[in-house]
Amino acid sequence: MSQARIIDGKAIAISVRDEIATRAAALLKTSGVRPGLAVVLVGEDAASQVYVRNKEATAEACGFHSVKHTLTADTSEFDLLALVNSLNEDPEIHGILVQLPLPAHIEESKVLRLIRPEKDVDGFHPINVGLLTCGEMNTALVPCTPAGSIVLLKRTLDNALSGKSAVVIGRSNIVGKPMASLLLQESCTVTIAHSRTQDLPSVVRAADIVIAAVGRHEMVRGNWIKPGATVIDVGINRISAPERGEGKTRLVGDVAFQEAVGHAGAITPVPGGVGPMTIAMLMANTLTAARRQLGLTEDTALF
Ligand SMILES: Nc1nc(=O)c2c([nH]1)NC[C@@H]1CN(c3ccc(C(=O)N[C@@H](CCC(=O)O)C(=O)O)cc3)C=[N+]21
Ligand SMILES: [Mg+2]
């Protein structure tokens, strides 16, 4: 059986990041402003610390003004809301990201709704969700993982998304729902599947494009994939890997990769697929947010 093309998310992310760095340098030259990104991390979660470090390093590589606020896990909701308020008012900050998940005693939606929509580079505020649903891409900020997945699809399919059948497995506010909105915007025929879907393998077998965002390692099997389909694996699951030594772990996606490469036409790996694109799109959103706050026209055009 033929082998799928492996979609090199890392290389595409680097090309996107280089383009953003060039545009940020031009912005600095013409207006004296650096896009400013604030990342807020509450608590000690090890995986979150890795992501936050990646975000900071990438922001610096793009020539951004980057600040990180690390708060202890016992920080009160009141204090976190006060920090968000101060970042909302800070003219040097154009993008605010509060890393999820937050500790249980903090109401996530309360925090996310306080972020000014113009600075909401995660695209999680209901105003941005609504703008995306209305197709107002020139005013919305779009969630980074779905946005990055669309860039990978467009590059893989040479922009030919229109009319294709797409299945999104997972209905989260962070990935599944905005992903479905974006695919619909690209004129795909979209199905949203989830844990209650009956006969999921048959639903997946009908799709030209499969987006796996369930958060369960290797749940999507190779023989579910329509021959030649494009598979975007959003899952990032850390599982134990005793074959690498005692206590070792490795990252795997929501798709059984070794099986799926024998069926798919193209597939993203984990790591090195959607993850690096998520961070690249965060930079794109921060540049877009800065330009809009300066009253400049949109120029990122990464879609
Ligand atoms: N407000 C908020 N916004 C987020 O965007 C957000 C969040 N909270 N909480 C956690 C998740 C997860 N996330 C990742 C981003 C990049 C990689 C990434 O770069 N992954 C690398 C590997 C990283 C590794 O080795 O651990 C890869 O897939 O190649 C992973 C995960 C953003 N998230
Ligand atoms: Mg679900």
GROMACS .gro file of C-alpha atoms and ligand atoms in nm:
model
  337
    1MET     CA    1   0.000   0.000   0.000
    2SER     CA    2   0.119   0.353  -0.075
    3GLN     CA    3   0.248   0.570   0.205
    4ALA     CA    4   0.098   0.906   0.303
    5ARG     CA    5   0.289   1.226   0.258
    6ILE     CA    6   0.400   1.353   0.600
    7ILE     CA    7   0.293   1.716   0.648
    8ASP     CA    8   0.592   1.900   0.796
    9GLY     CA    9   0.420   2.134   1.043
   10LYS     CA   10   0.749   2.239   1.192
   11ALA     CA   11   0.891   2.359   0.858
   12ILE     CA   12   0.568   2.539   0.765
   13ALA     CA   13   0.559   2.700   1.111
   14ILE     CA   14   0.914   2.826   1.060
   15SER     CA   15   0.822   2.980   0.724
   16VAL     CA   16   0.516   3.148   0.880
   17ARG     CA   17   0.725   3.272   1.170
   18ASP     CA   18   0.991   3.415   0.934
   19GLU     CA   19   0.720   3.602   0.743
   20ILE     CA   20   0.583   3.744   1.070
   21ALA     CA   21   0.931   3.851   1.180
   22THR     CA   22   0.974   4.038   0.850
   23ARG     CA   23   0.638   4.212   0.890
   24ALA     CA   24   0.704   4.295   1.255
   25ALA     CA   25   1.036   4.455   1.155
   26ALA     CA   26   0.852   4.662   0.892
   27LEU     CA   27   0.596   4.770   1.151
   28LEU     CA   28   0.870   4.874   1.391
   29LYS     CA   29   1.034   5.079   1.119
   30THR     CA   30   0.719   5.259   1.007
   31SER     CA   31   0.545   5.310   1.343
   32GLY     CA   32   0.807   5.248   1.612
   33VAL     CA   33   0.589   4.980   1.771
   34ARG     CA   34   0.673   4.619   1.856
   35PRO     CA   35   0.378   4.378   1.883
   36GLY     CA   36   0.347   4.301   2.256
   37LEU     CA   37   0.237   3.960   2.387
   38ALA     CA   38   0.161   3.884   2.753
   39VAL     CA   39   0.136   3.520   2.859
   40VAL     CA   40  -0.010   3.441   3.199
   41LEU     CA   41   0.061   3.107   3.363
   42VAL     CA   42  -0.110   3.009   3.688
   43GLY     CA   43   0.040   2.711   3.868
   44GLU     CA   44   0.315   2.464   3.796
   45ASP     CA   45   0.177   2.221   3.535
   46ALA     CA   46   0.490   2.084   3.362
   47ALA     CA   47   0.342   2.061   3.008
   48SER     CA   48   0.207   2.416   3.035
   49GLN     CA   49   0.552   2.540   3.132
   50VAL     CA   50   0.700   2.383   2.816
   51TYR     CA   51   0.438   2.551   2.593
   52VAL     CA   52   0.476   2.886   2.765
   53ARG     CA   53   0.853   2.872   2.720
   54ASN     CA   54   0.806   2.789   2.347
   55LYS     CA   55   0.567   3.083   2.307
   56GLU     CA   56   0.811   3.323   2.472
   57ALA     CA   57   1.105   3.203   2.262
   58THR     CA   58   0.903   3.229   1.939
   59ALA     CA   59   0.777   3.578   2.031
   60GLU     CA   60   1.135   3.689   2.082
   61ALA     CA   61   1.242   3.530   1.750
   62CYS     CA   62   0.967   3.738   1.584
   63GLY     CA   63   1.104   4.058   1.740
   64PHE     CA   64   0.801   4.101   1.966
   65HIS     CA   65   0.783   4.260   2.308
   66SER     CA   66   0.713   3.956   2.524
   67VAL     CA   67   0.623   3.938   2.891
   68LYS     CA   68   0.541   3.640   3.107
   69HIS     CA   69   0.348   3.650   3.435
   70THR     CA   70   0.388   3.340   3.646
   71LEU     CA   71   0.144   3.319   3.936
   72THR     CA   72   0.130   3.054   4.206
   73ALA     CA   73  -0.146   2.790   4.191
   74ASP     CA   74  -0.316   2.943   4.497
   75THR     CA   75  -0.358   3.285   4.331
   76SER     CA   76  -0.711   3.417   4.388
   77GLU     CA   77  -0.953   3.474   4.103
   78PHE     CA   78  -0.968   3.837   4.213
   79ASP     CA   79  -0.592   3.882   4.170
   80LEU     CA   80  -0.593   3.713   3.828
   81LEU     CA   81  -0.880   3.936   3.712
   82ALA     CA   82  -0.687   4.241   3.837
   83LEU     CA   83  -0.383   4.133   3.632
   84VAL     CA   84  -0.597   4.089   3.319
   85ASN     CA   85  -0.743   4.436   3.376
   86SER     CA   86  -0.397   4.590   3.398
   87LEU     CA   87  -0.288   4.411   3.077
   88ASN     CA   88  -0.608   4.533   2.907
   89GLU     CA   89  -0.501   4.890   2.991
   90ASP     CA   90  -0.131   4.847   2.903
   91PRO     CA   91  -0.061   5.017   2.565
   92GLU     CA   92   0.254   4.805   2.513
   93ILE     CA   93   0.050   4.484   2.524
   94HIS     CA   94  -0.152   4.396   2.213
   95GLY     CA   95  -0.217   4.030   2.288
   96ILE     CA   96  -0.308   3.853   2.613
   97LEU     CA   97  -0.299   3.475   2.657
   98VAL     CA   98  -0.404   3.314   2.984
   99GLN     CA   99  -0.279   2.957   2.970
  100LEU     CA  100  -0.547   2.691   3.024
  101PRO     CA  101  -0.637   2.493   3.223
  102LEU     CA  102  -0.668   2.723   3.525
  103PRO     CA  103  -0.679   2.589   3.883
  104ALA     CA  104  -1.025   2.461   3.985
  105HIS     CA  105  -1.103   2.752   4.218
  106ILE     CA  106  -1.088   2.999   3.925
  107GLU     CA  107  -1.380   3.031   3.684
  108GLU     CA  108  -1.221   3.012   3.337
  109SER     CA  109  -1.504   3.177   3.149
  110LYS     CA  110  -1.496   3.477   3.384
  111VAL     CA  111  -1.127   3.531   3.311
  112LEU     CA  112  -1.155   3.477   2.935
  113ARG     CA  113  -1.448   3.719   2.908
  114LEU     CA  114  -1.258   3.994   3.083
  115ILE     CA  115  -0.984   3.998   2.816
  116ARG     CA  116  -1.062   4.278   2.570
  117PRO     CA  117  -1.170   4.107   2.245
  118GLU     CA  118  -0.914   4.318   2.053
  119LYS     CA  119  -0.636   4.164   2.267
  120ASP     CA  120  -0.782   3.811   2.278
  121VAL     CA  121  -0.515   3.637   2.069
  122ASP     CA  122  -0.655   3.294   2.167
  123GLY     CA  123  -0.985   3.388   2.001
  124PHE     CA  124  -1.183   3.244   2.295
  125HIS     CA  125  -1.394   3.552   2.383
  126PRO     CA  126  -1.762   3.514   2.280
  127ILE     CA  127  -1.728   3.830   2.065
  128ASN     CA  128  -1.453   3.661   1.859
  129VAL     CA  129  -1.648   3.334   1.847
  130GLY     CA  130  -1.946   3.527   1.709
  131LEU     CA  131  -1.737   3.718   1.454
  132LEU     CA  132  -1.585   3.392   1.331
  133THR     CA  133  -1.929   3.233   1.301
  134CYS     CA  134  -2.045   3.537   1.100
  135GLY     CA  135  -1.744   3.498   0.870
  136GLU     CA  136  -1.606   3.839   0.969
  137MET     CA  137  -1.244   3.736   0.942
  138ASN     CA  138  -1.120   4.093   0.914
  139THR     CA  139  -1.243   4.176   1.265
  140ALA     CA  140  -1.224   3.839   1.442
  141LEU     CA  141  -0.925   3.687   1.614
  142VAL     CA  142  -0.935   3.316   1.528
  143PRO     CA  143  -0.825   3.037   1.767
  144CYS     CA  144  -0.466   2.937   1.691
  145THR     CA  145  -0.492   2.558   1.658
  146PRO     CA  146  -0.782   2.564   1.408
  147ALA     CA  147  -0.621   2.853   1.218
  148GLY     CA  148  -0.292   2.662   1.195
  149SER     CA  149  -0.475   2.347   1.083
  150ILE     CA  150  -0.638   2.541   0.799
  151VAL     CA  151  -0.298   2.672   0.685
  152LEU     CA  152  -0.167   2.312   0.679
  153LEU     CA  153  -0.472   2.196   0.482
  154LYS     CA  154  -0.444   2.477   0.227
  155ARG     CA  155  -0.077   2.410   0.168
  156THR     CA  156  -0.131   2.033   0.145
  157LEU     CA  157  -0.433   2.052  -0.086
  158ASP     CA  158  -0.308   2.345  -0.291
  159ASN     CA  159  -0.606   2.553  -0.168
  160ALA     CA  160  -0.861   2.302  -0.304
  161LEU     CA  161  -1.082   2.268   0.007
  162SER     CA  162  -1.407   2.379  -0.153
  163GLY     CA  163  -1.669   2.104  -0.182
  164LYS     CA  164  -1.468   1.844   0.010
  165SER     CA  165  -1.625   1.650   0.294
  166ALA     CA  166  -1.460   1.716   0.629
  167VAL     CA  167  -1.517   1.547   0.963
  168VAL     CA  168  -1.412   1.714   1.287
  169ILE     CA  169  -1.389   1.465   1.572
  170GLY     CA  170  -1.435   1.662   1.893
  171ARG     CA  171  -1.665   1.952   1.983
  172SER     CA  172  -1.460   2.164   2.223
  173ASN     CA  173  -1.482   2.543   2.220
  174ILE     CA  174  -1.103   2.556   2.177
  175VAL     CA  175  -1.066   2.331   1.872
  176GLY     CA  176  -1.369   2.138   1.743
  177LYS     CA  177  -1.627   2.416   1.711
  178PRO     CA  178  -1.399   2.687   1.566
  179MET     CA  179  -1.242   2.426   1.333
  180ALA     CA  180  -1.587   2.342   1.196
  181SER     CA  181  -1.661   2.715   1.144
  182LEU     CA  182  -1.337   2.764   0.950
  183LEU     CA  183  -1.393   2.456   0.732
  184LEU     CA  184  -1.745   2.578   0.655
  185GLN     CA  185  -1.596   2.916   0.563
  186GLU     CA  186  -1.377   2.727   0.314
  187SER     CA  187  -1.693   2.569   0.164
  188CYS     CA  188  -1.628   2.220   0.295
  189THR     CA  189  -1.923   1.995   0.380
  190VAL     CA  190  -1.869   1.966   0.754
  191THR     CA  191  -1.965   1.695   1.002
  192ILE     CA  192  -1.891   1.736   1.374
  193ALA     CA  193  -1.851   1.398   1.543
  194HIS     CA  194  -1.802   1.339   1.916
  195SER     CA  195  -1.818   1.082   2.193
  196ARG     CA  196  -2.190   1.013   2.135
  197THR     CA  197  -2.163   0.975   1.757
  198GLN     CA  198  -2.299   0.641   1.638
  199ASP     CA  199  -2.068   0.433   1.416
  200LEU     CA  200  -1.782   0.681   1.418
  201PRO     CA  201  -1.565   0.464   1.185
  202SER     CA  202  -1.828   0.493   0.908
  203VAL     CA  203  -1.858   0.869   0.957
  204VAL     CA  204  -1.479   0.905   0.930
  205ARG     CA  205  -1.461   0.674   0.625
  206ALA     CA  206  -1.683   0.917   0.430
  207ALA     CA  207  -1.445   1.213   0.480
  208ASP     CA  208  -1.185   1.362   0.245
  209ILE     CA  209  -1.048   1.563   0.540
  210VAL     CA  210  -1.023   1.428   0.894
  211ILE     CA  211  -0.953   1.655   1.192
  212ALA     CA  212  -0.886   1.449   1.505
  213ALA     CA  213  -0.935   1.654   1.823
  214VAL     CA  214  -1.069   1.412   2.079
  215GLY     CA  215  -0.786   1.406   2.330
  216ARG     CA  216  -0.768   1.026   2.340
  217HIS     CA  217  -0.443   0.874   2.224
  218GLU     CA  218  -0.448   0.677   1.898
  219MET     CA  219  -0.829   0.646   1.905
  220VAL     CA  220  -0.871   0.695   1.529
  221ARG     CA  221  -0.758   0.375   1.357
  222GLY     CA  222  -0.592   0.347   1.019
  223ASN     CA  223  -0.873   0.147   0.856
  224TRP     CA  224  -1.119   0.431   0.936
  225ILE     CA  225  -0.937   0.656   0.691
  226LYS     CA  226  -1.071   0.688   0.336
  227PRO     CA  227  -0.787   0.605   0.093
  228GLY     CA  228  -0.605   0.927   0.002
  229ALA     CA  229  -0.774   1.144   0.269
  230THR     CA  230  -0.589   1.429   0.442
  231VAL     CA  231  -0.552   1.375   0.817
  232ILE     CA  232  -0.482   1.657   1.065
  233ASP     CA  233  -0.402   1.520   1.409
  234VAL     CA  234  -0.460   1.783   1.678
  235GLY     CA  235  -0.407   1.546   1.970
  236ILE     CA  236  -0.105   1.582   2.196
  237ASN     CA  237  -0.107   1.296   2.444
  238ARG     CA  238   0.185   1.199   2.662
  239ILE     CA  239   0.192   0.823   2.717
  240SER     CA  240   0.437   0.598   2.896
  241ALA     CA  241   0.709   0.447   2.676
  242PRO     CA  242   0.876   0.168   2.871
  243GLU     CA  243   1.059   0.066   2.549
  244ARG     CA  244   1.260   0.387   2.589
  245GLY     CA  245   1.354   0.301   2.946
  246GLU     CA  246   1.195   0.301   3.288
  247GLY     CA  247   0.966   0.599   3.353
  248LYS     CA  248   1.009   0.735   2.997
  249THR     CA  249   0.721   0.891   2.804
  250ARG     CA  250   0.649   0.993   2.446
  251LEU     CA  251   0.399   1.215   2.265
  252VAL     CA  252   0.132   1.060   2.043
  253GLY     CA  253  -0.168   1.204   1.864
  254ASP     CA  254  -0.534   1.106   1.851
  255VAL     CA  255  -0.465   0.903   1.535
  256ALA     CA  256  -0.285   0.566   1.521
  257PHE     CA  257  -0.015   0.715   1.300
  258GLN     CA  258   0.164   0.397   1.186
  259GLU     CA  259  -0.168   0.249   1.071
  260ALA     CA  260  -0.299   0.569   0.914
  261VAL     CA  261   0.009   0.635   0.697
  262GLY     CA  262  -0.091   0.328   0.494
  263HIS     CA  263  -0.434   0.477   0.412
  264ALA     CA  264  -0.409   0.857   0.412
  265GLY     CA  265  -0.287   1.071   0.124
  266ALA     CA  266  -0.123   1.311   0.370
  267ILE     CA  267  -0.101   1.322   0.750
  268THR     CA  268   0.044   1.542   1.024
  269PRO     CA  269   0.286   1.381   1.269
  270VAL     CA  270   0.287   1.431   1.647
  271PRO     CA  271   0.508   1.602   1.749
  272GLY     CA  272   0.603   1.829   1.459
  273GLY     CA  273   0.257   1.881   1.307
  274VAL     CA  274  -0.017   2.102   1.446
  275GLY     CA  275   0.170   2.199   1.768
  276PRO     CA  276   0.432   2.427   1.608
  277MET     CA  277   0.160   2.579   1.384
  278THR     CA  278  -0.045   2.671   1.693
  279ILE     CA  279   0.243   2.881   1.820
  280ALA     CA  280   0.306   3.036   1.477
  281MET     CA  281  -0.061   3.142   1.454
  282LEU     CA  282  -0.041   3.294   1.802
  283MET     CA  283   0.233   3.519   1.663
  284ALA     CA  284   0.021   3.597   1.356
  285ASN     CA  285  -0.271   3.692   1.583
  286THR     CA  286  -0.049   3.913   1.797
  287LEU     CA  287   0.080   4.099   1.491
  288THR     CA  288  -0.275   4.134   1.358
  289ALA     CA  289  -0.398   4.259   1.697
  290ALA     CA  290  -0.117   4.516   1.716
  291ARG     CA  291  -0.186   4.647   1.365
  292ARG     CA  292  -0.558   4.680   1.434
  293GLN     CA  293  -0.495   4.861   1.763
  294LEU     CA  294  -0.272   5.103   1.573
  295GLY     CA  295  -0.552   5.162   1.322
  296LEU     CA  296  -0.354   4.998   1.040
  297THR     CA  297  -0.513   4.775   0.779
  298GLU     CA  298  -0.476   4.405   0.807
  299ASP     CA  299  -0.172   4.267   0.626
  300THR     CA  300  -0.102   3.923   0.765
  301ALA     CA  301  -0.304   3.739   0.498
  302LEU     CA  302  -0.193   3.399   0.618
  303PHE     CA  303  -0.529   3.250   0.530
  304LIG     N1  304  -0.491   2.975   2.652
  304LIG     C1  305  -0.432   2.870   2.594
  304LIG     N2  306  -0.400   2.873   2.464
  304LIG     C2  307  -0.338   2.766   2.404
  304LIG     O1  308  -0.309   2.769   2.282
  304LIG     C3  309  -0.307   2.652   2.484
  304LIG     C4  310  -0.343   2.654   2.619
  304LIG     N3  311  -0.406   2.763   2.671
  304LIG     N4  312  -0.317   2.547   2.699
  304LIG     C5  313  -0.244   2.431   2.648
  304LIG     C6  314  -0.265   2.412   2.501
  304LIG     C7  315  -0.164   2.323   2.435
  304LIG     N5  316  -0.093   2.408   2.341
  304LIG     C8  317   0.018   2.367   2.268
  304LIG     C9  318   0.089   2.451   2.186
  304LIG    C10  319   0.201   2.409   2.118
  304LIG    C11  320   0.247   2.279   2.132
  304LIG    C12  321   0.370   2.234   2.063
  304LIG     O2  322   0.446   2.313   2.012
  304LIG     N6  323   0.396   2.103   2.059
  304LIG    C13  324   0.514   2.045   2.000
  304LIG    C14  325   0.587   1.951   2.097
  304LIG    C15  326   0.600   2.006   2.238
  304LIG    C16  327   0.655   1.903   2.335
  304LIG     O3  328   0.757   1.839   2.304
  304LIG     O4  329   0.597   1.889   2.444
  304LIG    C17  330   0.477   1.962   1.878
  304LIG     O5  331   0.362   1.919   1.869
  304LIG     O6  332   0.564   1.938   1.794
  304LIG    C18  333   0.176   2.194   2.212
  304LIG    C19  334   0.064   2.237   2.279
  304LIG    C20  335  -0.143   2.533   2.345
  304LIG     N7  336  -0.243   2.541   2.433
  305MG      MG  337  -1.601   1.525   2.285
   0.00000   0.00000   0.00000
